[in-house]
């Protein structure tokens, strides 16, 4: 019996040692295989390896899983150290709350509403209202809003006019403080007190009006202005202190800032979408998506019903587009024979806007299809017309989507499904009267979030954009503070005498 116990104990020891040896062997093989993989990914060993020099700076700003279907949903990486300067403490803004998917302008904390403090550069008027043919009065670079507002051009220029409305709102916060009692942002004149730094360059207007080159010119005025604004901004102490991480720059038109964006990329851009941006320049984590200004008039006193809107599905616009816009052409051939579908070419010329407004108001659903870029003004025209949007744009990013649930009033269809025969039309027909009415009512509630006006009102587009910027402010501070971690160990204790770098490395384009 004793021998059996000894033998049994010996067997247990041997088994345990064997298992340990087996797992040690597996671990060693695993580590060796990874060592082989890592060595094989070096550029000198593998010509197909990723060229890290193609990225802005892997220590400064990186993207993870760049092959993922999320496109510009990049994840921010570590920040490169800038040379030190004095640290400035900034106040934290509470997030706006959101009740049952409905956007609210009330902060989570009780008491007085927090306001975003913005330092705005006094850029010469050639960068902003001078582009509207406004002339400076005396030594001031800003118009006196108590007298007359500079006129903004109409037509399609309006859809990218957010730069005009945001700048007016900041000026009004000091010139006309009584014009609004529900401001989300105010202008401050001490940059050390500011949450963000605002660059008032009307880049979309510059592109729309001055991107063409005259026969006697080597460069367009739009390019010249971009070069000037880069030179001005990167020379400022505020930019040098943070490397631009706390700056807010407007580039709403997809073609605006084509040259400057590769030099000012650490800043937060306010964009319409990411269609023409590589993810190392702009992405959903860093930047803000803002709505277009709709060009159709709001549908006031809308008493329409499901039955009073005879057209089931409406689209009027450019059908033949480049890039991802081929979907419009394919859908045209799939839907053109449907009797209650309006799918035709249209433009803003010769009464096109008026016709589109009437068509949307008489339709239950309005198609919003990807064109040259993932977004278009058509979505916001549909919202203003209370026509339930049907969005077919897989890469679209939407304004304030961290605060608003778009599925309450929009229908999303994947492109590959929409292009299946009869899928889209059968799917839209399956939406019954009660569900459509619920979405229609929600459209009337959210419409105000997409309205640009002066003076700005509570929860309108201007205030919603500022609130979206405020939600980015903690990330701006985080990136700036992390970049300063090793200042003392690298530059010593006398940090005040260290010269600040004037600019960051310029990333290469992916185009």
Short mmCIF file of C-alpha atoms in Angstrom, two decimals:
data_model
loop_
_atom_site.label_atom_id
_atom_site.label_comp_id
_atom_site.label_asym_id
_atom_site.label_seq_id
_atom_site.Cartn_x
_atom_site.Cartn_y
_atom_site.Cartn_z
CA UNK A 1 0.00 0.00 0.00
CA UNK A 2 2.88 2.35 0.89
CA UNK A 3 4.60 1.48 -2.39
CA UNK A 4 1.41 2.27 -4.29
CA UNK A 5 1.16 5.66 -2.57
CA UNK A 6 4.80 6.43 -3.31
CA UNK A 7 4.33 5.36 -6.91
CA UNK A 8 1.18 7.46 -7.20
CA UNK A 9 2.94 10.51 -5.74
CA UNK A 10 5.88 10.01 -8.08
CA UNK A 11 3.47 9.83 -11.01
CA UNK A 12 1.86 13.13 -9.97
CA UNK A 13 5.28 14.85 -9.75
CA UNK A 14 6.37 13.50 -13.11
CA UNK A 15 3.05 14.53 -14.72
CA UNK A 16 3.31 18.04 -13.30
CA UNK A 17 6.90 18.40 -14.51
CA UNK A 18 5.93 17.09 -17.93
CA UNK A 19 3.10 19.61 -18.21
CA UNK A 20 5.41 22.45 -17.17
CA UNK A 21 7.98 21.37 -19.75
CA UNK A 22 5.28 21.11 -22.42
CA UNK A 23 3.93 24.64 -21.73
CA UNK A 24 7.47 26.05 -21.60
CA UNK A 25 8.17 24.56 -25.00
CA UNK A 26 4.94 26.00 -26.45
CA UNK A 27 5.75 29.43 -24.98
CA UNK A 28 9.27 29.38 -26.42
CA UNK A 29 7.97 28.38 -29.88
CA UNK A 30 5.37 31.15 -29.74
CA UNK A 31 7.98 33.77 -28.86
CA UNK A 32 10.32 32.54 -31.59
CA UNK A 33 7.53 32.73 -34.18
CA UNK A 34 6.71 36.29 -33.19
CA UNK A 35 10.40 37.22 -33.33
CA UNK A 36 10.51 35.87 -36.87
CA UNK A 37 7.39 37.84 -37.83
CA UNK A 38 8.68 41.07 -36.32
CA UNK A 39 12.04 40.70 -38.04
CA UNK A 40 10.33 39.98 -41.36
CA UNK A 41 8.35 43.23 -41.19
CA UNK A 42 11.43 45.46 -41.14
CA UNK A 43 11.60 47.55 -44.34
CA UNK A 44 15.12 46.34 -45.04
CA UNK A 45 13.97 42.71 -44.81
CA UNK A 46 10.61 43.02 -46.49
CA UNK A 47 9.99 45.49 -49.36
CA UNK A 48 6.22 45.17 -48.86
CA UNK A 49 6.27 46.32 -45.25
CA UNK A 50 4.49 49.55 -44.29
CA UNK A 51 6.60 52.65 -44.83
CA UNK A 52 6.27 54.49 -41.54
CA UNK A 53 7.66 57.62 -43.16
CA UNK A 54 4.38 57.89 -45.07
CA UNK A 55 2.61 58.64 -41.79
CA UNK A 56 2.67 62.14 -40.21
CA UNK A 57 4.74 60.91 -37.29
CA UNK A 58 4.05 57.64 -35.56
CA UNK A 59 4.88 59.14 -32.17
CA UNK A 60 2.82 62.24 -32.76
CA UNK A 61 -0.38 60.92 -34.20
CA UNK A 62 -1.15 57.43 -35.36
CA UNK A 63 -4.02 55.47 -36.79
CA UNK A 64 -4.86 51.96 -35.74
CA UNK A 65 -6.33 49.40 -38.12
CA UNK A 66 -6.20 51.65 -41.17
CA UNK A 67 -7.63 48.84 -43.29
CA UNK A 68 -10.79 48.66 -41.23
CA UNK A 69 -14.18 49.44 -42.79
CA UNK A 70 -14.50 52.41 -40.45
CA UNK A 71 -12.23 54.50 -42.67
CA UNK A 72 -11.53 57.76 -40.89
CA UNK A 73 -12.53 56.45 -37.48
CA UNK A 74 -8.87 56.65 -36.50
CA UNK A 75 -7.64 56.20 -32.96
CA UNK A 76 -5.29 58.82 -31.61
CA UNK A 77 -1.88 57.58 -30.60
CA UNK A 78 0.94 59.04 -28.56
CA UNK A 79 1.97 62.64 -29.03
CA UNK A 80 5.47 63.79 -29.93
CA UNK A 81 7.16 66.05 -27.41
CA UNK A 82 7.31 69.70 -28.26
CA UNK A 83 9.93 71.90 -26.72
CA UNK A 84 8.64 73.21 -23.40
CA UNK A 85 6.87 76.40 -22.48
CA UNK A 86 4.94 77.54 -19.45
CA UNK A 87 1.96 75.37 -18.55
CA UNK A 88 -1.49 76.93 -18.67
CA UNK A 89 -4.42 75.60 -16.71
CA UNK A 90 -7.77 75.51 -18.47
CA UNK A 91 -11.20 74.84 -17.13
CA UNK A 92 -13.08 71.68 -18.02
CA UNK A 93 -16.45 71.83 -19.72
CA UNK A 94 -19.16 69.39 -18.72
CA UNK A 95 -20.71 67.40 -21.52
CA UNK A 96 -24.21 68.19 -22.69
CA UNK A 97 -26.73 65.68 -21.56
CA UNK A 98 -28.93 63.66 -23.82
CA UNK A 99 -32.31 62.34 -22.77
CA UNK A 100 -33.79 59.35 -24.60
CA UNK A 101 -31.83 60.16 -27.76
CA UNK A 102 -32.95 63.79 -27.77
CA UNK A 103 -30.31 66.46 -27.77
CA UNK A 104 -30.36 68.81 -24.81
CA UNK A 105 -28.47 72.00 -24.18
CA UNK A 106 -28.48 71.52 -20.41
CA UNK A 107 -25.21 70.50 -18.73
CA UNK A 108 -25.07 67.45 -16.51
CA UNK A 109 -24.23 69.54 -13.50
CA UNK A 110 -26.79 71.79 -11.92
CA UNK A 111 -26.39 75.52 -11.83
CA UNK A 112 -25.17 77.93 -14.46
CA UNK A 113 -24.50 76.55 -17.92
CA UNK A 114 -20.83 76.20 -18.85
CA UNK A 115 -19.64 78.28 -21.78
CA UNK A 116 -16.78 77.52 -24.15
CA UNK A 117 -14.14 80.24 -23.93
CA UNK A 118 -12.60 80.98 -27.33
CA UNK A 119 -9.60 83.08 -28.21
CA UNK A 120 -10.00 84.30 -31.82
CA UNK A 121 -7.04 85.62 -33.78
CA UNK A 122 -7.42 89.16 -35.15
CA UNK A 123 -6.58 88.07 -38.67
CA UNK A 124 -6.52 90.83 -41.30
CA UNK A 125 -9.86 91.24 -43.06
CA UNK A 126 -8.52 89.73 -46.32
CA UNK A 127 -8.97 86.34 -44.64
CA UNK A 128 -12.61 86.77 -43.63
CA UNK A 129 -15.07 89.62 -44.20
CA UNK A 130 -12.79 91.24 -46.77
CA UNK A 131 -13.63 88.26 -48.99
CA UNK A 132 -17.19 89.62 -48.93
CA UNK A 133 -15.95 93.01 -50.16
CA UNK A 134 -16.30 94.52 -46.69
CA UNK A 135 -13.88 97.38 -46.10
CA UNK A 136 -12.11 97.94 -42.79
CA UNK A 137 -13.21 100.97 -40.82
CA UNK A 138 -10.38 102.79 -39.08
CA UNK A 139 -7.93 100.40 -37.45
CA UNK A 140 -10.42 97.59 -36.78
CA UNK A 141 -10.38 94.32 -38.68
CA UNK A 142 -13.95 93.42 -37.68
CA UNK A 143 -17.31 94.86 -38.75
CA UNK A 144 -19.49 96.69 -36.26
CA UNK A 145 -22.49 94.36 -35.96
CA UNK A 146 -24.55 97.15 -34.41
CA UNK A 147 -24.55 98.94 -37.76
CA UNK A 148 -24.81 96.48 -40.65
CA UNK A 149 -23.93 92.86 -41.31
CA UNK A 150 -21.66 92.10 -44.26
CA UNK A 151 -23.74 90.33 -46.92
CA UNK A 152 -22.94 86.68 -47.68
CA UNK A 153 -23.50 85.53 -51.31
CA UNK A 154 -26.54 83.33 -51.95
CA UNK A 155 -27.04 80.21 -54.03
CA UNK A 156 -24.86 77.20 -53.42
CA UNK A 157 -22.28 79.39 -51.66
CA UNK A 158 -24.57 79.30 -48.65
CA UNK A 159 -24.29 75.58 -48.01
CA UNK A 160 -20.68 75.94 -46.75
CA UNK A 161 -21.17 79.28 -44.98
CA UNK A 162 -20.65 78.03 -41.41
CA UNK A 163 -17.44 80.08 -41.13
CA UNK A 164 -19.53 83.23 -41.50
CA UNK A 165 -22.10 82.26 -38.85
CA UNK A 166 -19.57 81.05 -36.26
CA UNK A 167 -17.44 84.17 -36.58
CA UNK A 168 -20.50 86.42 -36.31
CA UNK A 169 -21.53 84.59 -33.15
CA UNK A 170 -18.15 85.16 -31.49
CA UNK A 171 -18.17 88.84 -32.43
CA UNK A 172 -21.73 89.19 -31.12
CA UNK A 173 -20.69 87.75 -27.76
CA UNK A 174 -18.71 90.94 -27.13
CA UNK A 175 -20.42 93.53 -29.36
CA UNK A 176 -24.01 92.45 -28.69
CA UNK A 177 -23.94 90.51 -25.41
CA UNK A 178 -27.69 91.08 -24.95
CA UNK A 179 -28.53 89.42 -28.29
CA UNK A 180 -28.63 85.95 -26.76
CA UNK A 181 -29.06 84.59 -23.25
CA UNK A 182 -28.15 81.02 -24.20
CA UNK A 183 -24.65 81.22 -25.61
CA UNK A 184 -22.51 78.10 -25.85
CA UNK A 185 -19.35 80.09 -26.61
CA UNK A 186 -17.90 83.52 -25.89
CA UNK A 187 -14.82 85.34 -27.11
CA UNK A 188 -11.98 86.03 -24.68
CA UNK A 189 -8.93 88.20 -25.39
CA UNK A 190 -6.44 86.39 -23.16
CA UNK A 191 -5.40 83.11 -24.78
CA UNK A 192 -4.34 81.66 -21.42
CA UNK A 193 -7.99 81.81 -20.34
CA UNK A 194 -9.29 80.12 -23.48
CA UNK A 195 -10.44 76.54 -23.95
CA UNK A 196 -9.67 76.64 -27.68
CA UNK A 197 -8.04 78.94 -30.24
CA UNK A 198 -10.17 79.86 -33.27
CA UNK A 199 -8.75 80.70 -36.72
CA UNK A 200 -11.34 82.88 -38.57
CA UNK A 201 -10.30 82.09 -42.14
CA UNK A 202 -13.29 81.83 -44.52
CA UNK A 203 -11.69 78.94 -46.38
CA UNK A 204 -14.83 77.69 -48.16
CA UNK A 205 -15.63 81.15 -49.48
CA UNK A 206 -12.00 81.56 -50.53
CA UNK A 207 -12.23 78.34 -52.54
CA UNK A 208 -15.60 79.17 -54.10
CA UNK A 209 -14.61 82.65 -55.21
CA UNK A 210 -10.84 82.60 -55.74
CA UNK A 211 -9.67 79.10 -56.62
CA UNK A 212 -9.45 79.78 -60.37
CA UNK A 213 -6.25 81.17 -61.81
CA UNK A 214 -6.33 84.10 -64.20
CA UNK A 215 -4.21 83.80 -67.36
CA UNK A 216 -1.58 86.20 -66.01
CA UNK A 217 -1.37 84.49 -62.58
CA UNK A 218 0.85 81.57 -61.59
CA UNK A 219 -1.17 80.80 -58.46
CA UNK A 220 -4.74 81.41 -57.47
CA UNK A 221 -5.58 83.89 -54.73
CA UNK A 222 -7.00 80.95 -52.76
CA UNK A 223 -3.56 79.29 -52.66
CA UNK A 224 -1.91 82.57 -51.71
CA UNK A 225 -4.32 83.07 -48.80
CA UNK A 226 -3.69 79.52 -47.57
CA UNK A 227 0.05 80.13 -47.55
CA UNK A 228 -0.44 83.38 -45.66
CA UNK A 229 -2.70 81.86 -43.04
CA UNK A 230 -0.26 78.98 -42.43
CA UNK A 231 2.59 81.46 -42.03
CA UNK A 232 0.56 83.64 -39.66
CA UNK A 233 -0.86 80.87 -37.47
CA UNK A 234 2.31 78.81 -37.06
CA UNK A 235 4.22 81.95 -36.04
CA UNK A 236 1.87 82.64 -33.12
CA UNK A 237 2.87 81.79 -29.56
CA UNK A 238 -0.49 80.06 -29.05
CA UNK A 239 0.30 77.58 -31.84
CA UNK A 240 3.83 76.99 -30.58
CA UNK A 241 2.64 76.31 -27.04
CA UNK A 242 0.41 73.41 -28.05
CA UNK A 243 1.70 72.48 -31.47
CA UNK A 244 -1.72 73.55 -32.76
CA UNK A 245 -3.57 70.85 -30.83
CA UNK A 246 -6.00 73.34 -29.25
CA UNK A 247 -6.72 75.23 -32.49
CA UNK A 248 -10.00 75.08 -34.41
CA UNK A 249 -9.86 75.60 -38.17
CA UNK A 250 -12.74 75.77 -40.65
CA UNK A 251 -12.54 73.71 -43.84
CA UNK A 252 -16.16 72.84 -44.56
CA UNK A 253 -16.00 72.74 -48.35
CA UNK A 254 -14.33 69.40 -49.30
CA UNK A 255 -11.86 71.24 -51.56
CA UNK A 256 -10.99 74.05 -49.17
CA UNK A 257 -7.60 74.14 -47.42
CA UNK A 258 -6.18 71.56 -49.84
CA UNK A 259 -2.66 72.92 -49.33
CA UNK A 260 -2.84 74.22 -45.76
CA UNK A 261 -4.41 71.08 -44.29
CA UNK A 262 -1.14 69.13 -44.52
CA UNK A 263 0.61 71.78 -42.44
CA UNK A 264 -2.14 72.53 -39.92
CA UNK A 265 -3.31 68.95 -39.37
CA UNK A 266 -2.71 68.82 -35.56
CA UNK A 267 -5.61 71.30 -35.18
CA UNK A 268 -9.26 70.33 -34.94
CA UNK A 269 -10.93 70.84 -38.31
CA UNK A 270 -14.63 71.62 -38.74
CA UNK A 271 -15.62 69.67 -41.85
CA UNK A 272 -18.59 68.42 -43.83
CA UNK A 273 -17.11 64.91 -44.16
CA UNK A 274 -13.81 63.03 -44.46
CA UNK A 275 -14.22 62.06 -48.11
CA UNK A 276 -11.10 63.85 -49.36
CA UNK A 277 -8.94 63.47 -46.28
CA UNK A 278 -6.51 60.67 -45.42
CA UNK A 279 -7.11 59.51 -41.83
CA UNK A 280 -3.76 60.85 -40.65
CA UNK A 281 -4.94 64.37 -41.49
CA UNK A 282 -8.57 64.27 -40.33
CA UNK A 283 -10.67 61.71 -38.50
CA UNK A 284 -13.76 61.39 -36.34
CA UNK A 285 -11.82 61.26 -33.06
CA UNK A 286 -10.03 64.57 -33.60
CA UNK A 287 -12.34 66.66 -35.77
CA UNK A 288 -15.90 68.00 -35.84
CA UNK A 289 -18.51 67.31 -38.50
CA UNK A 290 -20.86 70.26 -39.06
CA UNK A 291 -24.08 70.41 -41.09
CA UNK A 292 -24.47 72.15 -44.42
CA UNK A 293 -26.75 75.16 -44.45
CA UNK A 294 -29.83 73.96 -46.31
CA UNK A 295 -30.73 75.93 -49.43
CA UNK A 296 -34.47 75.17 -49.47
CA UNK A 297 -36.69 77.15 -47.14
CA UNK A 298 -37.95 75.62 -43.90
CA UNK A 299 -41.37 74.02 -44.06
CA UNK A 300 -43.19 76.22 -41.57
CA UNK A 301 -46.60 75.19 -40.22
CA UNK A 302 -46.29 71.76 -41.80
CA UNK A 303 -49.62 69.96 -41.41
CA UNK A 304 -49.01 67.33 -44.08
CA UNK A 305 -49.72 63.66 -43.47
CA UNK A 306 -48.57 60.31 -44.80
CA UNK A 307 -51.51 60.24 -47.22
CA UNK A 308 -51.17 63.86 -48.35
CA UNK A 309 -47.63 63.30 -49.66
CA UNK A 310 -48.22 61.43 -52.94
CA UNK A 311 -44.60 60.69 -53.90
CA UNK A 312 -43.08 57.72 -52.12
CA UNK A 313 -39.40 58.36 -52.82
CA UNK A 314 -37.73 61.55 -54.12
CA UNK A 315 -34.36 62.39 -55.62
CA UNK A 316 -33.42 65.34 -57.79
CA UNK A 317 -29.81 66.25 -58.44
CA UNK A 318 -26.68 65.25 -60.32
CA UNK A 319 -26.98 61.60 -61.35
CA UNK A 320 -23.61 61.00 -62.98
CA UNK A 321 -20.85 61.56 -60.45
CA UNK A 322 -17.25 60.47 -60.01
CA UNK A 323 -15.69 58.54 -57.12
CA UNK A 324 -18.43 56.88 -55.02
CA UNK A 325 -21.18 58.67 -56.93
CA UNK A 326 -21.63 55.80 -59.41
CA UNK A 327 -24.30 54.50 -57.01
CA UNK A 328 -26.65 57.29 -58.13
CA UNK A 329 -26.48 56.12 -61.72
CA UNK A 330 -27.16 52.48 -60.82
CA UNK A 331 -30.09 53.43 -58.58
CA UNK A 332 -31.52 55.59 -61.34
CA UNK A 333 -31.81 52.57 -63.63
CA UNK A 334 -33.29 50.46 -60.82
CA UNK A 335 -35.97 53.00 -59.85
CA UNK A 336 -36.83 54.99 -62.96
CA UNK A 337 -39.87 52.82 -63.86
CA UNK A 338 -41.48 52.96 -60.40
CA UNK A 339 -44.64 55.03 -60.74
CA UNK A 340 -44.52 56.73 -57.31
CA UNK A 341 -40.77 57.47 -57.39
CA UNK A 342 -39.32 60.78 -58.59
CA UNK A 343 -35.69 60.28 -59.68
CA UNK A 344 -34.42 62.94 -62.07
CA UNK A 345 -31.55 65.24 -62.89
CA UNK A 346 -31.67 68.69 -61.34
CA UNK A 347 -29.50 71.65 -60.39
CA UNK A 348 -29.73 74.90 -58.47
CA UNK A 349 -30.07 76.84 -61.71
CA UNK A 350 -33.33 78.05 -63.31
CA UNK A 351 -35.65 77.49 -60.39
CA UNK A 352 -34.08 74.17 -59.38
CA UNK A 353 -34.10 74.97 -55.67
CA UNK A 354 -37.78 75.94 -55.74
CA UNK A 355 -38.68 72.77 -57.63
CA UNK A 356 -36.69 70.62 -55.21
CA UNK A 357 -38.41 72.23 -52.23
CA UNK A 358 -41.87 71.54 -53.66
CA UNK A 359 -40.87 67.97 -54.52
CA UNK A 360 -39.51 67.19 -51.08
CA UNK A 361 -42.55 68.62 -49.34
CA UNK A 362 -44.81 66.34 -51.35
CA UNK A 363 -42.71 63.21 -50.73
CA UNK A 364 -42.68 60.72 -47.88
CA UNK A 365 -39.01 59.75 -48.25
CA UNK A 366 -36.02 61.58 -49.74
CA UNK A 367 -32.93 59.81 -51.01
CA UNK A 368 -29.54 60.99 -49.78
CA UNK A 369 -26.98 59.13 -51.91
CA UNK A 370 -23.20 59.44 -51.78
CA UNK A 371 -21.83 61.67 -54.52
CA UNK A 372 -18.25 62.84 -55.06
CA UNK A 373 -17.94 62.71 -51.27
CA UNK A 374 -19.97 60.82 -48.63
CA UNK A 375 -22.15 63.81 -47.67
CA UNK A 376 -24.29 66.33 -49.48
CA UNK A 377 -26.57 69.23 -48.67
CA UNK A 378 -29.54 67.13 -49.78
CA UNK A 379 -29.80 65.53 -46.32
CA UNK A 380 -30.33 68.89 -44.65
CA UNK A 381 -32.75 70.04 -47.34
CA UNK A 382 -34.76 66.89 -46.58
CA UNK A 383 -34.73 67.63 -42.85
CA UNK A 384 -35.91 71.20 -43.48
CA UNK A 385 -38.71 69.77 -45.68
CA UNK A 386 -39.69 67.10 -43.11
CA UNK A 387 -39.11 64.41 -45.74
CA UNK A 388 -37.75 61.27 -44.05
CA UNK A 389 -34.15 60.83 -45.30
CA UNK A 390 -33.09 57.49 -46.75
CA UNK A 391 -29.29 57.55 -46.48
CA UNK A 392 -27.24 55.39 -48.85
CA UNK A 393 -23.67 56.40 -48.04
CA UNK A 394 -21.61 53.85 -46.14
CA UNK A 395 -18.80 56.26 -45.20
CA UNK A 396 -20.94 59.20 -44.11
CA UNK A 397 -20.29 60.92 -40.78
CA UNK A 398 -23.11 62.97 -39.32
CA UNK A 399 -23.16 66.16 -37.21
CA UNK A 400 -23.54 65.77 -33.44
CA UNK A 401 -24.01 61.99 -33.73
CA UNK A 402 -22.55 61.60 -30.25
CA UNK A 403 -25.60 63.51 -28.99
CA UNK A 404 -28.33 62.61 -31.51
CA UNK A 405 -29.64 59.22 -32.62
CA UNK A 406 -30.28 59.62 -36.34
CA UNK A 407 -32.21 56.36 -36.55
CA UNK A 408 -35.09 58.21 -34.88
CA UNK A 409 -35.74 60.17 -38.08
CA UNK A 410 -33.56 58.64 -40.84
CA UNK A 411 -33.40 55.29 -42.60
CA UNK A 412 -29.97 53.84 -43.42
CA UNK A 413 -29.42 51.32 -46.21
CA UNK A 414 -26.10 49.72 -47.07
CA UNK A 415 -24.98 50.41 -50.61
CA UNK A 416 -24.60 46.72 -51.49
CA UNK A 417 -28.20 46.11 -50.39
CA UNK A 418 -29.60 49.17 -52.14
CA UNK A 419 -28.16 47.96 -55.44
CA UNK A 420 -29.96 44.61 -55.24
CA UNK A 421 -32.94 44.43 -57.55
CA UNK A 422 -36.13 45.63 -55.83
CA UNK A 423 -34.50 45.65 -52.39
CA UNK A 424 -34.68 49.40 -51.83
CA UNK A 425 -38.17 49.99 -53.18
CA UNK A 426 -39.62 47.02 -51.28
CA UNK A 427 -37.86 48.09 -48.10
CA UNK A 428 -39.22 51.66 -48.29
CA UNK A 429 -42.73 50.40 -49.06
CA UNK A 430 -42.57 48.23 -45.92
CA UNK A 431 -42.44 51.34 -43.69
CA UNK A 432 -45.99 51.78 -42.51
CA UNK A 433 -47.96 54.92 -41.79
CA UNK A 434 -47.47 54.89 -38.01
CA UNK A 435 -43.70 54.51 -38.20
CA UNK A 436 -43.39 57.19 -40.88
CA UNK A 437 -45.51 59.58 -38.80
CA UNK A 438 -43.28 59.03 -35.78
CA UNK A 439 -40.16 59.88 -37.81
CA UNK A 440 -41.92 62.87 -39.41
CA UNK A 441 -42.76 64.26 -35.96
CA UNK A 442 -39.17 63.75 -34.85
CA UNK A 443 -37.93 65.63 -37.94
CA UNK A 444 -39.94 68.65 -36.90
CA UNK A 445 -38.36 68.46 -33.43
CA UNK A 446 -34.74 68.21 -34.59
CA UNK A 447 -35.00 70.72 -37.43
CA UNK A 448 -33.78 73.57 -35.21
CA UNK A 449 -30.41 71.84 -34.70
CA UNK A 450 -29.59 72.51 -38.36
CA UNK A 451 -30.67 76.16 -38.59
CA UNK A 452 -28.03 78.87 -39.11
CA UNK A 453 -29.19 82.35 -38.15
CA UNK A 454 -28.08 85.64 -36.64
CA UNK A 455 -28.38 86.27 -33.84
CA UNK A 456 -27.98 82.65 -32.89
CA UNK A 457 -30.64 80.96 -30.77
CA UNK A 458 -30.54 78.17 -28.23
CA UNK A 459 -29.81 74.73 -29.74
CA UNK A 460 -29.55 76.02 -33.31
CA UNK A 461 -26.72 74.92 -35.63
CA UNK A 462 -24.23 77.51 -34.35
CA UNK A 463 -24.75 76.54 -30.70
CA UNK A 464 -24.71 72.83 -31.53
CA UNK A 465 -21.38 73.17 -33.36
CA UNK A 466 -19.83 75.03 -30.43
CA UNK A 467 -21.07 72.30 -28.10
CA UNK A 468 -19.49 69.68 -30.38
CA UNK A 469 -16.19 71.61 -30.20
CA UNK A 470 -16.54 71.75 -26.41
CA UNK A 471 -16.78 67.95 -26.33
CA UNK A 472 -13.43 67.81 -28.16
CA UNK A 473 -11.75 70.23 -25.76
CA UNK A 474 -10.82 67.58 -23.13
CA UNK A 475 -9.06 65.54 -25.84
CA UNK A 476 -7.18 68.65 -26.99
CA UNK A 477 -6.00 69.23 -23.43
CA UNK A 478 -5.07 65.57 -23.02
CA UNK A 479 -2.92 65.60 -26.17
CA UNK A 480 -1.26 68.87 -25.18
CA UNK A 481 -0.53 67.74 -21.62
CA UNK A 482 0.83 64.35 -22.71
CA UNK A 483 3.20 66.06 -25.11
CA UNK A 484 4.77 67.88 -22.14
CA UNK A 485 5.49 64.81 -20.01
CA UNK A 486 9.25 64.70 -20.56
CA UNK A 487 10.02 68.39 -20.77
CA UNK A 488 11.71 68.55 -17.38
CA UNK A 489 13.87 65.45 -17.83
CA UNK A 490 14.91 66.45 -21.35
CA UNK A 491 15.35 70.21 -20.96
CA UNK A 492 16.03 70.56 -17.25
CA UNK A 493 14.27 72.65 -14.64
CA UNK A 494 14.79 76.03 -16.31
CA UNK A 495 12.10 75.39 -18.89
CA UNK A 496 11.12 79.01 -19.37
CA UNK A 497 14.25 79.77 -21.40
CA UNK A 498 13.81 76.93 -23.86
CA UNK A 499 12.87 78.05 -27.35
CA UNK A 500 9.55 76.66 -28.62
CA UNK A 501 9.37 74.93 -31.97
CA UNK A 502 7.52 76.94 -34.58
CA UNK A 503 5.96 74.04 -36.43
CA UNK A 504 5.38 70.30 -36.56
CA UNK A 505 6.56 67.82 -39.20
CA UNK A 506 4.49 67.99 -42.34
CA UNK A 507 2.88 64.65 -43.20
CA UNK A 508 2.96 63.24 -46.70
CA UNK A 509 -0.31 62.93 -48.55
CA UNK A 510 -1.83 59.57 -49.42
CA UNK A 511 -3.21 60.79 -52.76
#
